[in-house]
Tab-separated table of C-alpha atoms in Angstrom:
chain	number	residue	atom	x	y	z
A	1469	MET	CA	-0.009	0.002	0.133
A	1470	SER	CA	2.733	2.369	0.834
A	1471	ARG	CA	4.724	1.513	-2.179
A	1472	SER	CA	1.577	1.926	-4.256
A	1473	THR	CA	1.161	5.327	-2.638
A	1474	ALA	CA	4.865	6.229	-3.197
A	1475	SER	CA	4.712	5.085	-6.734
A	1476	SER	CA	1.734	7.319	-7.093
A	1477	LEU	CA	3.198	10.128	-5.653
A	1478	LEU	CA	6.355	9.782	-7.922
A	1479	MET	CA	3.892	9.667	-11.018
A	1480	GLN	CA	2.145	12.890	-9.742
A	1481	GLU	CA	5.377	14.548	-9.238
A	1482	GLU	CA	7.057	13.727	-12.484
A	1483	PRO	CA	4.934	16.185	-14.690
A	1484	ILE	CA	5.617	18.675	-12.074
A	1485	LEU	CA	9.379	18.302	-12.837
A	1486	LYS	CA	9.048	18.181	-16.412
A	1487	PHE	CA	6.931	21.408	-16.451
A	1488	GLU	CA	9.779	23.125	-14.405
A	1489	GLU	CA	12.385	21.900	-16.716
A	1490	SER	CA	10.335	23.205	-19.682
A	1491	ASN	CA	10.096	26.684	-18.101
A	1492	GLY	CA	13.703	26.598	-17.658
A	1493	TYR	CA	14.257	25.723	-21.310
A	1494	ARG	CA	11.990	28.225	-22.468
A	1495	GLN	CA	13.527	30.719	-20.465
A	1496	SER	CA	16.834	29.885	-21.606
A	1497	HIS	CA	15.759	29.890	-25.158
A	1498	SER	CA	13.974	33.309	-24.828
A	1499	ASN	CA	17.256	34.582	-23.329
A	1500	ALA	CA	19.425	33.213	-25.984
A	1501	ALA	CA	17.006	34.523	-28.427
A	1502	PHE	CA	16.945	37.982	-26.919
A	1503	SER	CA	20.914	37.767	-26.791
A	1504	ASN	CA	20.971	37.032	-30.377
A	1505	SER	CA	18.417	39.650	-31.286
A	1506	ALA	CA	20.635	42.188	-29.459
A	1507	ASP	CA	23.765	40.937	-31.248
A	1508	SER	CA	21.997	41.232	-34.424
A	1509	GLU	CA	20.820	44.636	-33.581
A	1510	ASP	CA	24.318	45.636	-32.517
A	1511	GLU	CA	25.827	44.293	-35.695
A	1512	SER	CA	23.121	46.108	-37.840
A	1513	TYR	CA	23.890	49.430	-35.877
A	1514	GLY	CA	27.647	48.721	-36.377
A	1515	SER	CA	27.162	48.019	-40.104
A	1516	LEU	CA	25.040	51.172	-40.514
A	1517	LYS	CA	27.674	53.354	-38.586
A	1518	ARG	CA	30.130	51.878	-40.761
A	1519	LYS	CA	28.307	52.733	-43.866
A	1520	GLN	CA	27.541	56.183	-42.817
A	1521	GLU	CA	31.355	56.730	-42.006
A	1522	GLU	CA	32.162	55.344	-45.604
A	1523	LEU	CA	29.671	57.635	-46.953
A	1524	LEU	CA	31.168	60.593	-45.195
A	1525	LYS	CA	34.460	59.659	-46.314
A	1526	LEU	CA	33.330	59.360	-49.978
A	1527	ARG	CA	31.648	62.716	-49.695
A	1528	GLN	CA	34.655	64.363	-48.533
A	1529	GLU	CA	36.732	62.665	-51.087
A	1530	LEU	CA	34.322	64.071	-53.651
A	1531	GLU	CA	34.520	67.580	-52.393
A	1532	ARG	CA	38.238	67.310	-52.494
A	1533	THR	CA	38.434	66.006	-55.840
A	1534	GLU	CA	35.827	68.853	-57.016
A	1535	ARG	CA	37.981	71.310	-55.226
A	1536	GLU	CA	41.095	70.005	-57.033
A	1537	ALA	CA	39.271	69.914	-60.268
A	1538	SER	CA	38.267	73.604	-59.792
A	1539	GLN	CA	41.818	74.653	-58.800
A	1540	LEU	CA	43.238	72.684	-61.996
A	1541	GLU	CA	40.557	74.528	-64.169
A	1542	THR	CA	41.406	77.959	-62.830
A	1543	GLN	CA	45.045	77.208	-63.330
A	1544	ARG	CA	44.412	76.005	-66.896
A	1545	ARG	CA	42.685	79.288	-67.534
A	1546	LYS	CA	45.422	81.327	-66.057
A	1547	GLU	CA	47.973	79.478	-68.185
A	1548	GLU	CA	45.859	80.046	-71.324
A	1549	ARG	CA	45.437	83.656	-70.582
A	1550	PHE	CA	49.107	84.063	-69.910
A	1551	SER	CA	50.193	82.038	-73.086
A	1552	THR	CA	47.546	83.948	-75.223
A	1553	GLY	CA	48.124	87.313	-73.845
A	1554	ARG	CA	52.051	87.009	-74.072
A	1555	ARG	CA	51.890	85.964	-77.992
A	1556	GLU	CA	49.412	88.531	-78.754
A	1557	MET	CA	51.398	91.463	-76.943
A	1558	THR	CA	54.630	90.276	-78.311
A	1559	GLU	CA	53.419	90.580	-81.698
A	1560	LYS	CA	51.696	93.908	-81.061
A	1561	LEU	CA	54.765	95.330	-79.437
A	1562	SER	CA	57.170	93.984	-81.993
A	1563	ARG	CA	55.227	95.595	-84.859
A	1564	SER	CA	54.821	98.803	-83.038
A	1565	LEU	CA	58.619	99.052	-82.306
A	1566	VAL	CA	59.426	98.451	-85.777
A	1567	ARG	CA	56.938	101.171	-86.793
A	1568	LEU	CA	58.231	103.612	-84.263
A	1569	GLU	CA	61.818	103.012	-85.079
A	1570	ARG	CA	60.976	103.587	-88.874
A	1571	GLU	CA	58.963	106.831	-87.756
A	1572	LEU	CA	61.662	107.840	-85.467
A	1573	TYR	CA	64.274	107.343	-88.311
A	1574	ASN	CA	62.082	109.315	-90.737
A	1575	ASN	CA	61.767	111.998	-88.255
A	1576	GLN	CA	65.266	112.293	-87.390
A	1577	LYS	CA	65.995	112.484	-90.962
A	1578	ALA	CA	63.284	115.009	-91.677
A	1579	ILE	CA	64.489	117.224	-88.878
A	1580	GLU	CA	68.076	117.085	-90.206
A	1581	GLU	CA	66.738	117.924	-93.915
A	1582	ILE	CA	64.613	120.751	-92.103
A	1583	SER	CA	67.587	122.137	-90.048
A	1584	THR	CA	69.773	122.132	-93.186
A	1585	ALA	CA	66.971	123.491	-95.536
A	1586	ARG	CA	66.397	126.367	-92.933
A	1587	ASP	CA	69.955	127.471	-92.731
A	1588	LEU	CA	70.556	127.335	-96.618
A	1589	TYR	CA	67.287	129.327	-97.227
A	1590	GLN	CA	68.091	131.853	-94.605
A	1591	ARG	CA	71.856	132.381	-95.981
A	1592	HIS	CA	70.432	132.811	-99.555
A	1593	LEU	CA	67.648	135.185	-98.261
A	1594	ASP	CA	70.260	137.254	-96.576
A	1595	VAL	CA	72.308	137.305	-99.758
A	1596	LEU	CA	69.516	138.286	-101.977
A	1597	GLN	CA	68.278	140.947	-99.391
A	1598	SER	CA	71.596	142.453	-99.376
A	1599	VAL	CA	71.669	143.201	-102.797
A	1600	ARG	CA	71.207	147.033	-103.308
A	1601	PRO	CA	70.763	147.862	-106.942
A	1602	GLU	CA	70.461	151.713	-106.139
A	1603	SER	CA	73.880	151.632	-104.790
A	1604	TRP	CA	75.567	150.264	-107.809
A	1605	GLN	CA	77.985	152.397	-109.889
A	1606	ARG	CA	77.619	152.795	-113.493
A	1607	ALA	CA	81.105	151.802	-114.120
A	1608	ASN	CA	80.575	148.308	-112.344
A	1609	LEU	CA	76.931	147.930	-113.392
A	1610	ASP	CA	77.612	144.648	-115.584
A	1611	ALA	CA	79.848	143.124	-112.678
A	1612	GLU	CA	77.287	143.846	-110.324
A	1613	LEU	CA	74.370	142.480	-112.407
A	1614	GLU	CA	76.592	139.412	-113.003
A	1615	ARG	CA	77.068	138.839	-109.250
A	1616	ALA	CA	73.564	139.523	-108.516
A	1617	ILE	CA	72.282	136.864	-111.260
A	1618	GLY	CA	74.726	134.428	-109.939
A	1619	ALA	CA	73.157	134.850	-106.432
A	1620	ILE	CA	69.863	134.184	-108.026
A	1621	GLU	CA	70.976	131.143	-109.801
A	1622	ASP	CA	72.727	129.613	-106.622
A	1623	SER	CA	69.523	130.218	-104.636
A	1624	GLU	CA	67.315	128.667	-107.325
A	1625	ASP	CA	69.675	125.639	-107.435
A	1626	VAL	CA	69.740	125.325	-103.779
A	1627	TYR	CA	66.044	125.795	-103.322
A	1628	GLY	CA	65.187	123.264	-106.013
A	1629	LYS	CA	67.586	120.563	-104.733
A	1630	THR	CA	66.666	121.278	-100.988
A	1631	SER	CA	62.951	121.157	-101.841
A	1632	ARG	CA	63.444	117.761	-103.443
A	1633	ARG	CA	64.970	116.350	-100.280
A	1634	LEU	CA	62.254	117.929	-98.108
A	1635	ALA	CA	59.654	116.394	-100.376
A	1636	SER	CA	61.206	112.879	-99.816
A	1637	VAL	CA	60.582	113.181	-95.966
A	1638	LEU	CA	57.708	115.612	-95.585
A	1639	PRO	CA	54.634	114.777	-97.604
A	1640	ALA	CA	53.282	118.334	-97.174
A	1641	GLU	CA	56.463	119.670	-98.918
A	1642	ALA	CA	56.047	117.098	-101.544
A	1643	ALA	CA	52.452	118.558	-102.399
A	1644	ALA	CA	53.754	122.002	-102.222
A	1645	LEU	CA	56.684	121.319	-104.590
A	1646	GLU	CA	54.268	119.617	-106.949
A	1647	ALA	CA	52.054	122.572	-106.966
A	1648	GLU	CA	54.954	125.051	-107.537
A	1649	SER	CA	55.929	122.607	-110.681
A	1650	ARG	CA	52.570	123.070	-112.109
A	1651	THR	CA	52.400	126.733	-111.756
A	1652	ALA	CA	56.075	127.821	-111.671
A	1653	PHE	CA	57.571	126.280	-114.924
A	1654	PRO	CA	55.238	126.785	-117.767
A	1655	THR	CA	55.584	124.330	-120.762
A	1656	ASP	CA	54.266	126.146	-123.857
A	1657	PHE	CA	55.824	128.848	-125.680
A	1658	LYS	CA	53.614	131.537	-124.753
A	1659	SER	CA	53.795	131.000	-121.076
A	1660	TRP	CA	57.405	130.839	-121.292
A	1661	MET	CA	57.411	134.210	-123.061
A	1662	PHE	CA	55.269	135.816	-120.393
A	1663	PHE	CA	57.479	134.018	-117.635
A	1664	GLY	CA	60.631	135.457	-119.104
A	1665	LEU	CA	58.968	138.880	-119.441
A	1666	ALA	CA	58.041	139.079	-115.903
A	1667	PHE	CA	61.503	137.907	-114.977
A	1668	THR	CA	63.269	140.458	-117.215
A	1669	LEU	CA	61.165	143.434	-116.700
A	1670	PRO	CA	62.143	144.414	-113.231
A	1671	LEU	CA	65.756	143.747	-114.221
A	1672	ALA	CA	65.320	146.254	-117.181
A	1673	VAL	CA	63.748	148.552	-114.868
A	1674	ILE	CA	66.485	148.421	-112.618
A	1675	ILE	CA	69.135	148.921	-115.273
A	1676	LEU	CA	67.365	151.901	-116.541
A	1677	ILE	CA	67.046	153.441	-113.295
A	1678	ALA	CA	70.702	152.932	-112.875
A	1679	LEU	CA	71.381	154.591	-116.218
A	1680	ILE	CA	69.213	157.488	-115.391
A	1681	VAL	CA	69.980	158.437	-111.893
A	1682	PRO	CA	73.658	159.262	-112.410
A	1683	LYS	CA	72.744	161.895	-115.120
A	1684	PHE	CA	70.800	163.769	-112.413
A	1685	PHE	CA	73.718	164.243	-110.351
A	1686	HIS	CA	75.819	165.518	-112.989
């Protein structure tokens, strides 16, 4: 009887022990699952953080690359500006220097010709203005006339040569010389006759005065 009772007690207690084991297993399994879930969340968070860090690095690398590209583009434009500007200004300055040197040479030559012409014109003008027909003596009239005509011919020769030299360096002088050549040197006989008359008439008057004036003093 007691054995039967003991046996029944054992059979009654067995489920209780199994239930407790089942609860412990579930608790353990639940803890393990929670631990695995926590580990999974930690791993996901770490992976996300690493991706964010990688994205940040990529963004920084992109910004650095863009800055370098911008700097390179700026440098390229500066180099192109320098190369193009130097080439253009070298050509312009070289052409201008050649032109200015030519102008300087021409102007210096013109100044020399002008100075020489001024001195020659002034000297011959002084000679012609110094001629005083009223002071000529009748006995020396022919010699005085020869000397005066010689001065005129010298001045004509110097004027012609000097004018041509001036015309080679002064456009205005060339135009004036051309105008004089059209008016001062006629080509037809009638014009030459009037031109000769206009030249000899004052000389004839001077000679006539030189012949008549001494008679009033005798």
